[in-house]
Amino acid sequence: MEENGVSKYYLLMEQIKGEILSGKILPGQKLLSENQYAERYSMSRHTVRKALGILEQQGYIEAFHGKGTYCSEQMRHRKISRNIAVVTTYISDYIFPRLIQGMDRVLGENGYSIILKNTGNSRQREARCLEELLKKDIDGLIIEPSKSELSCKHISLYQALDRYEIPYVFIQGLYAEMQDKPHILMDDAMGGYLAASYLLKLGHKRIAGFFKADDMQGIERHKGYVKALQEAGLPYDPEDVVWYHTEDRKMKPAIMLRLMEKEGHLPDGIVCYNDQIAAMLMEELGRLGYKVPEDVSVTGFDDSLFAQRGDGITTVAHPQEKLGEMAAELLLEKINGVPKEKSRIPERIQPQLIVRGSCRDRRVPEKQTATALKS
């Protein structure tokens, strides 16, 4: 029971926790005694006692003097609580307040209250949120998966939701292992295609792409970008694409833009993963002595407040409140037992390009750009 230096008590704790969450150990069921665990896993009773003590503190088990240790009744789901859990990657950031407003409107009208949690786009925190929610009385769950392009390491927690008959709906992203689960997604590939196609239409010849590598949206938006280049007959150059992750999103895009400029490979157009990155790169271009859109055109994604400031950023609209409403309506269908084939909620939302002042028509002299764009 020891692996890569991890303490034996921790491994035993995770083993028992996994058996509880997987349903191998049921609520109210008696666990093995300390002696039995010690013998089975070749460890001391002290080590076993430490593992069980942590599980008791976390609410997974209950110890009764003279009777033994039992799986906690808290792990038994009780239906009709009128509570819906909403788990997002962030709460106070960017598009999420309006997303939650849409959910709250629909759920509130139907007599439900929201339990709100966020993961910071951490898969470990997502797993902890699910573990906590499995101990609570909830009738359903709306969740934005963390780093959805990576393999899900806590599928057992979703399987526990299935076993307890707690319906859930994914939004914004979807793990590859769970493609058949209910979801509401933007057509991100089409969004990336619209942004890149618009720059191509304006006569841009070298279009860079800045995409997030650890979520489904970034991969899909990159696919749309590639498709637009292919249709225009332009070669795909990997050096024109910058991939970044959640952890380096505040630094790497600007660093790579500076490197492009230093090496003499500055693009004339940039397709960005979202409006935050677009705003960041526009500021960095200014520090480097370039103007947007005179020297470089920039597009974003989401139609956030970043895109609405000043002359604005050409972006792909994200119907935040509508997506939240659709997710809540789909979850209510699942709670009420509506089969997938009879659902009235589409799983995909079609994007729309919003043209603002961050792109220049390079087919005409600069002084005619504004007039050309309006026509």
Coordinates of C-alpha atoms in Angstrom, one line a residue:
M1 CA 0.0 0.0 0.0
E2 CA 2.9 2.4 -0.6
E3 CA 3.6 4.0 -4.0
N4 CA 6.0 6.6 -5.1
G5 CA 6.6 7.7 -1.5
V6 CA 2.9 8.4 -0.8
S7 CA 2.0 7.5 2.8
K8 CA 0.2 4.2 3.5
Y9 CA -2.6 5.9 5.4
Y10 CA -3.4 8.2 2.5
L11 CA -3.5 5.3 0.0
L12 CA -5.8 3.4 2.3
M13 CA -8.0 6.4 2.8
E14 CA -8.3 6.9 -1.0
Q15 CA -9.0 3.2 -1.5
I16 CA -11.9 3.2 1.0
K17 CA -13.2 6.6 -0.3
G18 CA -13.2 5.1 -3.9
E19 CA -15.2 2.1 -2.7
I20 CA -17.8 4.3 -1.1
L21 CA -18.1 6.6 -4.2
S22 CA -18.3 3.7 -6.6
G23 CA -21.1 2.0 -4.6
K24 CA -19.0 -0.9 -3.5
I25 CA -19.6 0.2 0.1
L26 CA -23.1 1.5 0.5
P27 CA -24.5 4.0 3.0
G28 CA -25.2 2.3 6.3
Q29 CA -22.9 -0.6 5.5
K30 CA -20.4 -1.7 8.1
L31 CA -16.8 -1.5 7.1
L32 CA -14.0 -3.9 8.0
S33 CA -12.5 -3.7 11.4
E34 CA -9.1 -2.0 12.0
N35 CA -7.6 -5.5 12.5
Q36 CA -9.1 -6.7 9.2
Y37 CA -7.8 -3.7 7.2
A38 CA -4.4 -4.0 8.9
E39 CA -4.1 -7.7 7.9
R40 CA -5.5 -7.2 4.4
Y41 CA -3.1 -4.4 3.5
S42 CA -0.1 -5.4 5.7
M43 CA 0.0 -2.2 7.8
S44 CA -0.3 -1.3 11.4
R45 CA -3.5 -0.6 13.2
H46 CA -2.2 3.0 13.9
T47 CA -2.0 3.6 10.1
V48 CA -5.5 2.2 9.6
R49 CA -6.9 4.3 12.4
K50 CA -5.3 7.4 10.9
A51 CA -7.0 6.7 7.5
L52 CA -10.4 6.0 9.1
G53 CA -10.1 9.2 11.2
I54 CA -9.6 11.4 8.2
L55 CA -12.6 9.7 6.4
E56 CA -14.7 10.3 9.5
Q57 CA -13.7 14.0 9.6
Q58 CA -14.7 14.3 5.9
G59 CA -18.1 12.8 6.6
Y60 CA -17.6 9.6 4.6
I61 CA -17.9 7.2 7.6
E62 CA -19.2 7.2 11.1
A63 CA -17.7 5.3 14.1
F64 CA -20.0 3.9 16.9
H65 CA -18.3 2.8 20.1
G66 CA -18.7 -0.9 20.6
K67 CA -20.5 -1.4 17.2
G68 CA -17.9 -0.6 14.6
T69 CA -17.5 1.8 11.7
Y70 CA -20.2 2.4 9.0
C71 CA -20.5 4.2 5.7
S72 CA -22.2 7.5 6.6
E73 CA -25.9 8.0 5.8
Q74 CA -24.9 11.4 4.4
M75 CA -23.7 9.5 1.3
R76 CA -27.3 8.5 0.6
H77 CA -29.0 10.9 -1.9
R78 CA -32.4 12.1 -0.8
K79 CA -34.6 13.3 -3.7
I80 CA -36.8 16.4 -4.0
S81 CA -34.6 18.9 -2.3
R82 CA -35.3 21.7 -4.7
N83 CA -31.6 22.5 -4.8
I84 CA -29.6 22.6 -8.0
A85 CA -25.8 22.7 -7.9
V86 CA -24.0 24.9 -10.4
V87 CA -20.2 24.4 -10.8
T88 CA -18.3 26.7 -13.1
T89 CA -14.6 27.3 -13.6
Y90 CA -14.8 30.9 -12.3
I91 CA -17.6 33.0 -10.8
S92 CA -16.6 36.7 -10.6
D93 CA -14.7 36.5 -13.9
Y94 CA -15.6 37.5 -17.4
I95 CA -18.9 35.9 -18.8
F96 CA -19.9 33.8 -15.8
P97 CA -22.2 36.3 -13.9
R98 CA -24.6 36.6 -16.8
L99 CA -24.4 32.9 -17.5
I100 CA -25.6 32.2 -13.9
Q101 CA -28.2 34.9 -14.2
G102 CA -29.8 33.0 -17.0
M103 CA -29.8 29.7 -15.0
D104 CA -31.2 31.4 -11.9
R105 CA -34.1 33.0 -13.8
V106 CA -35.3 29.6 -15.2
L107 CA -34.6 27.6 -12.0
G108 CA -36.1 30.3 -9.8
E109 CA -39.3 30.4 -11.8
N110 CA -39.5 26.6 -11.3
G111 CA -39.0 26.7 -7.5
Y112 CA -35.4 25.7 -7.3
S113 CA -32.5 27.3 -5.5
I114 CA -28.8 27.3 -6.6
I115 CA -25.8 26.0 -4.8
L116 CA -22.9 27.7 -6.5
K117 CA -19.3 26.5 -6.6
N118 CA -16.3 27.1 -8.7
T119 CA -13.2 25.2 -9.5
G120 CA -10.7 27.8 -10.7
N121 CA -10.4 25.5 -13.8
S122 CA -8.6 22.9 -11.6
R123 CA -9.5 19.2 -12.0
Q124 CA -8.6 18.5 -8.4
R125 CA -10.9 21.2 -7.2
E126 CA -13.6 19.9 -9.5
A127 CA -13.3 16.4 -7.9
R128 CA -13.5 18.0 -4.4
C129 CA -16.7 19.9 -5.4
L130 CA -18.3 16.7 -6.7
E131 CA -17.4 14.8 -3.5
E132 CA -18.9 17.6 -1.4
L133 CA -22.1 17.7 -3.6
L134 CA -22.5 13.9 -3.3
K135 CA -22.9 14.4 0.4
K136 CA -25.6 17.0 -0.1
D137 CA -29.2 16.9 -1.1
I138 CA -29.4 18.1 -4.7
D139 CA -31.8 17.3 -7.5
G140 CA -29.4 18.1 -10.4
L141 CA -26.2 19.6 -11.4
I142 CA -25.0 22.0 -14.1
I143 CA -21.2 21.9 -14.6
E144 CA -18.6 23.5 -16.7
P145 CA -15.8 20.9 -16.8
S146 CA -12.3 22.0 -15.9
K147 CA -9.6 21.6 -18.6
S148 CA -12.1 19.7 -20.7
E149 CA -9.6 18.7 -23.3
L150 CA -7.7 16.5 -20.9
S151 CA -8.7 13.1 -19.8
C152 CA -11.1 13.0 -16.8
K153 CA -9.5 11.3 -13.9
H154 CA -12.6 11.3 -11.7
I155 CA -15.2 9.6 -13.8
S156 CA -16.2 7.5 -10.8
L157 CA -17.7 10.7 -9.3
Y158 CA -19.9 11.1 -12.3
Q159 CA -20.8 7.5 -12.2
A160 CA -21.9 8.0 -8.6
L161 CA -24.2 10.8 -9.7
D162 CA -25.6 8.4 -12.3
R163 CA -26.1 5.7 -9.6
Y164 CA -27.9 8.1 -7.3
E165 CA -30.0 9.3 -10.3
I166 CA -28.8 12.8 -10.0
P167 CA -29.0 14.3 -13.6
Y168 CA -26.3 16.6 -14.8
V169 CA -25.7 18.9 -17.8
F170 CA -22.3 20.0 -19.1
I171 CA -21.8 23.5 -20.4
Q172 CA -19.0 25.1 -22.4
G173 CA -17.1 21.9 -22.7
L174 CA -17.3 18.1 -22.5
Y175 CA -14.9 15.4 -21.6
A176 CA -14.0 13.0 -24.4
E177 CA -15.1 10.1 -22.2
M178 CA -18.6 11.5 -21.7
Q179 CA -19.7 12.6 -25.2
D180 CA -23.1 11.0 -24.7
K181 CA -24.0 13.0 -21.6
P182 CA -26.4 16.0 -21.8
H183 CA -24.7 19.2 -22.8
I184 CA -25.1 22.7 -24.1
L185 CA -22.1 23.9 -26.1
M186 CA -21.3 26.8 -28.5
D187 CA -20.3 25.7 -32.0
D188 CA -16.8 26.8 -31.2
A189 CA -15.3 25.5 -34.5
M190 CA -17.7 27.6 -36.4
G191 CA -16.8 30.6 -34.3
G192 CA -13.1 30.2 -35.0
Y193 CA -14.0 29.8 -38.7
L194 CA -16.1 33.0 -38.8
A195 CA -13.3 35.1 -37.2
A196 CA -10.5 33.8 -39.5
S197 CA -12.7 33.9 -42.6
Y198 CA -13.5 37.6 -41.8
L199 CA -9.8 38.5 -41.7
L200 CA -9.2 36.6 -44.9
K201 CA -12.1 38.4 -46.6
L202 CA -10.4 41.7 -45.6
G203 CA -7.3 40.7 -47.4
H204 CA -5.1 39.5 -44.6
K205 CA -2.4 37.1 -45.7
R206 CA -0.6 36.0 -42.5
I207 CA -3.1 35.3 -39.7
A208 CA -1.8 34.0 -36.4
G209 CA -3.9 32.1 -33.9
F210 CA -3.7 32.2 -30.1
F211 CA -5.6 29.3 -28.5
K212 CA -6.0 27.6 -25.2
A213 CA -4.7 24.0 -25.2
D214 CA -6.3 22.5 -22.2
D215 CA -10.0 23.0 -22.9
M216 CA -12.4 21.8 -25.6
Q217 CA -13.2 25.4 -26.7
G218 CA -9.6 26.1 -27.6
I219 CA -9.2 23.0 -29.7
E220 CA -12.5 23.6 -31.5
R221 CA -11.8 27.2 -32.3
H222 CA -8.4 26.2 -33.7
K223 CA -10.2 23.7 -36.0
G224 CA -12.3 26.5 -37.4
Y225 CA -9.2 28.7 -37.9
V226 CA -7.5 25.9 -39.8
K227 CA -10.6 25.2 -41.9
A228 CA -10.8 28.9 -43.0
L229 CA -7.1 28.9 -44.0
Q230 CA -7.6 25.7 -46.0
E231 CA -10.6 27.1 -47.9
A232 CA -8.6 30.2 -48.7
G233 CA -5.7 28.1 -50.1
L234 CA -3.3 29.4 -47.5
P235 CA -0.7 27.0 -45.9
Y236 CA -1.0 26.2 -42.2
D237 CA 2.2 27.3 -40.4
P238 CA 2.5 25.9 -36.9
E239 CA 4.8 28.8 -36.0
D240 CA 1.8 31.1 -36.5
V241 CA -0.1 29.3 -33.8
V242 CA 0.5 30.0 -30.1
W243 CA -0.8 27.4 -27.6
Y244 CA -1.1 28.3 -23.9
H245 CA -2.6 26.7 -20.8
T246 CA -4.7 27.9 -17.9
E247 CA -1.6 28.4 -15.7
D248 CA 0.3 30.6 -18.2
R249 CA -2.6 32.4 -19.8
K250 CA -1.7 35.7 -18.2
M251 CA 1.9 35.7 -19.5
K252 CA 2.6 33.4 -22.5
P253 CA 0.4 35.1 -25.2
A254 CA 2.2 38.4 -24.7
I255 CA 5.6 36.8 -24.5
M256 CA 5.1 34.9 -27.7
L257 CA 3.8 38.0 -29.5
R258 CA 7.0 39.8 -28.5
L259 CA 9.0 36.9 -29.8
M260 CA 7.2 37.0 -33.2
E261 CA 7.9 40.7 -33.5
K262 CA 11.6 40.3 -32.5
E263 CA 12.0 37.5 -35.1
G264 CA 10.3 39.6 -37.8
H265 CA 7.3 37.3 -38.1
L266 CA 4.6 39.7 -36.9
P267 CA 1.2 38.7 -38.4
D268 CA -1.1 41.2 -40.1
G269 CA -4.1 39.6 -38.4
I270 CA -4.7 37.6 -35.1
V271 CA -7.5 35.2 -34.2
C272 CA -7.7 35.1 -30.4
Y273 CA -9.2 32.4 -28.1
N274 CA -11.3 35.0 -26.3
D275 CA -11.7 38.7 -25.7
Q276 CA -9.3 38.8 -22.8
I277 CA -6.5 37.5 -24.9
A278 CA -7.4 39.9 -27.7
A279 CA -7.3 42.9 -25.2
M280 CA -4.0 41.7 -23.8
L281 CA -2.4 41.4 -27.3
M282 CA -3.7 44.8 -28.4
E283 CA -2.1 46.4 -25.3
E284 CA 1.2 44.5 -26.1
L285 CA 1.1 45.7 -29.7
G286 CA 0.7 49.2 -28.5
R287 CA 3.8 48.8 -26.2
L288 CA 5.7 47.5 -29.2
G289 CA 4.8 50.6 -31.2
Y290 CA 2.1 49.1 -33.5
K291 CA -1.5 50.2 -33.9
V292 CA -4.7 48.2 -34.1
P293 CA -6.1 47.9 -36.7
E294 CA -3.8 50.0 -38.8
D295 CA -0.8 47.6 -38.5
V296 CA -2.5 44.4 -37.1
S297 CA -6.1 43.4 -37.0
V298 CA -7.3 41.4 -34.0
T299 CA -10.5 39.4 -33.3
G300 CA -11.8 38.0 -30.0
F301 CA -14.5 35.6 -28.9
D302 CA -17.4 36.0 -26.4
D303 CA -18.5 39.6 -26.9
S304 CA -17.6 40.4 -23.4
L305 CA -17.1 43.9 -21.8
F306 CA -13.5 43.8 -23.1
A307 CA -14.9 43.8 -26.7
Q308 CA -17.3 46.7 -26.0
R309 CA -14.8 49.3 -24.8
G310 CA -13.7 52.2 -27.0
D311 CA -13.8 51.3 -30.7
G312 CA -14.4 47.7 -29.7
I313 CA -13.1 44.3 -30.7
T314 CA -14.5 42.3 -33.6
T315 CA -15.6 39.2 -31.8
V316 CA -17.9 36.2 -31.8
A317 CA -21.0 36.6 -29.8
H318 CA -21.5 34.4 -26.7
P319 CA -25.2 34.4 -25.7
Q320 CA -24.3 34.1 -22.0
E321 CA -27.7 34.4 -20.4
K322 CA -29.4 32.3 -23.2
L323 CA -26.9 29.5 -22.7
G324 CA -27.6 29.6 -19.0
E325 CA -31.3 29.5 -19.6
M326 CA -30.9 26.6 -22.1
A327 CA -28.8 24.6 -19.6
A328 CA -31.3 25.1 -16.8
E329 CA -34.2 24.1 -19.2
L330 CA -32.3 21.0 -20.3
L331 CA -31.6 19.9 -16.7
L332 CA -35.3 20.4 -15.8
E333 CA -36.2 18.1 -18.7
K334 CA -33.8 15.5 -17.3
I335 CA -35.3 15.9 -13.8
N336 CA -38.8 15.4 -15.2
G337 CA -37.7 12.3 -17.2
V338 CA -38.0 13.8 -20.7
P339 CA -36.1 11.4 -23.1
K340 CA -33.3 12.8 -25.3
E341 CA -35.3 12.3 -28.5
K342 CA -38.2 14.4 -27.2
S343 CA -36.0 17.2 -25.9
R344 CA -36.8 20.7 -27.3
I345 CA -33.4 22.1 -26.3
P346 CA -30.7 22.0 -29.0
E347 CA -27.2 20.9 -27.8
R348 CA -25.3 23.4 -29.9
I349 CA -25.6 27.2 -30.2
Q350 CA -24.7 28.8 -33.5
P351 CA -22.2 31.7 -33.3
Q352 CA -22.5 35.1 -34.8
L353 CA -19.7 37.5 -35.7
I354 CA -19.9 41.0 -34.4
V355 CA -17.8 43.5 -36.4
R356 CA -16.2 46.4 -34.5
G357 CA -13.2 48.6 -34.8
S358 CA -10.3 46.2 -34.3
C359 CA -10.0 45.0 -37.9
R360 CA -8.8 46.9 -41.0
D361 CA -9.8 46.2 -44.6
R362 CA -6.3 45.7 -46.2
R363 CA -7.7 45.5 -49.7
V364 CA -8.2 49.3 -49.8
P365 CA -6.0 52.3 -48.8
E366 CA -6.1 52.8 -45.0
K367 CA -8.0 56.1 -45.2
Q368 CA -10.8 54.3 -47.0
T369 CA -11.1 51.4 -44.5
A370 CA -13.9 52.9 -42.4
T371 CA -16.0 53.5 -45.4
A372 CA -15.4 50.1 -46.9
L373 CA -16.2 48.3 -43.6
K374 CA -19.6 50.2 -43.4
S375 CA -20.5 49.2 -46.9

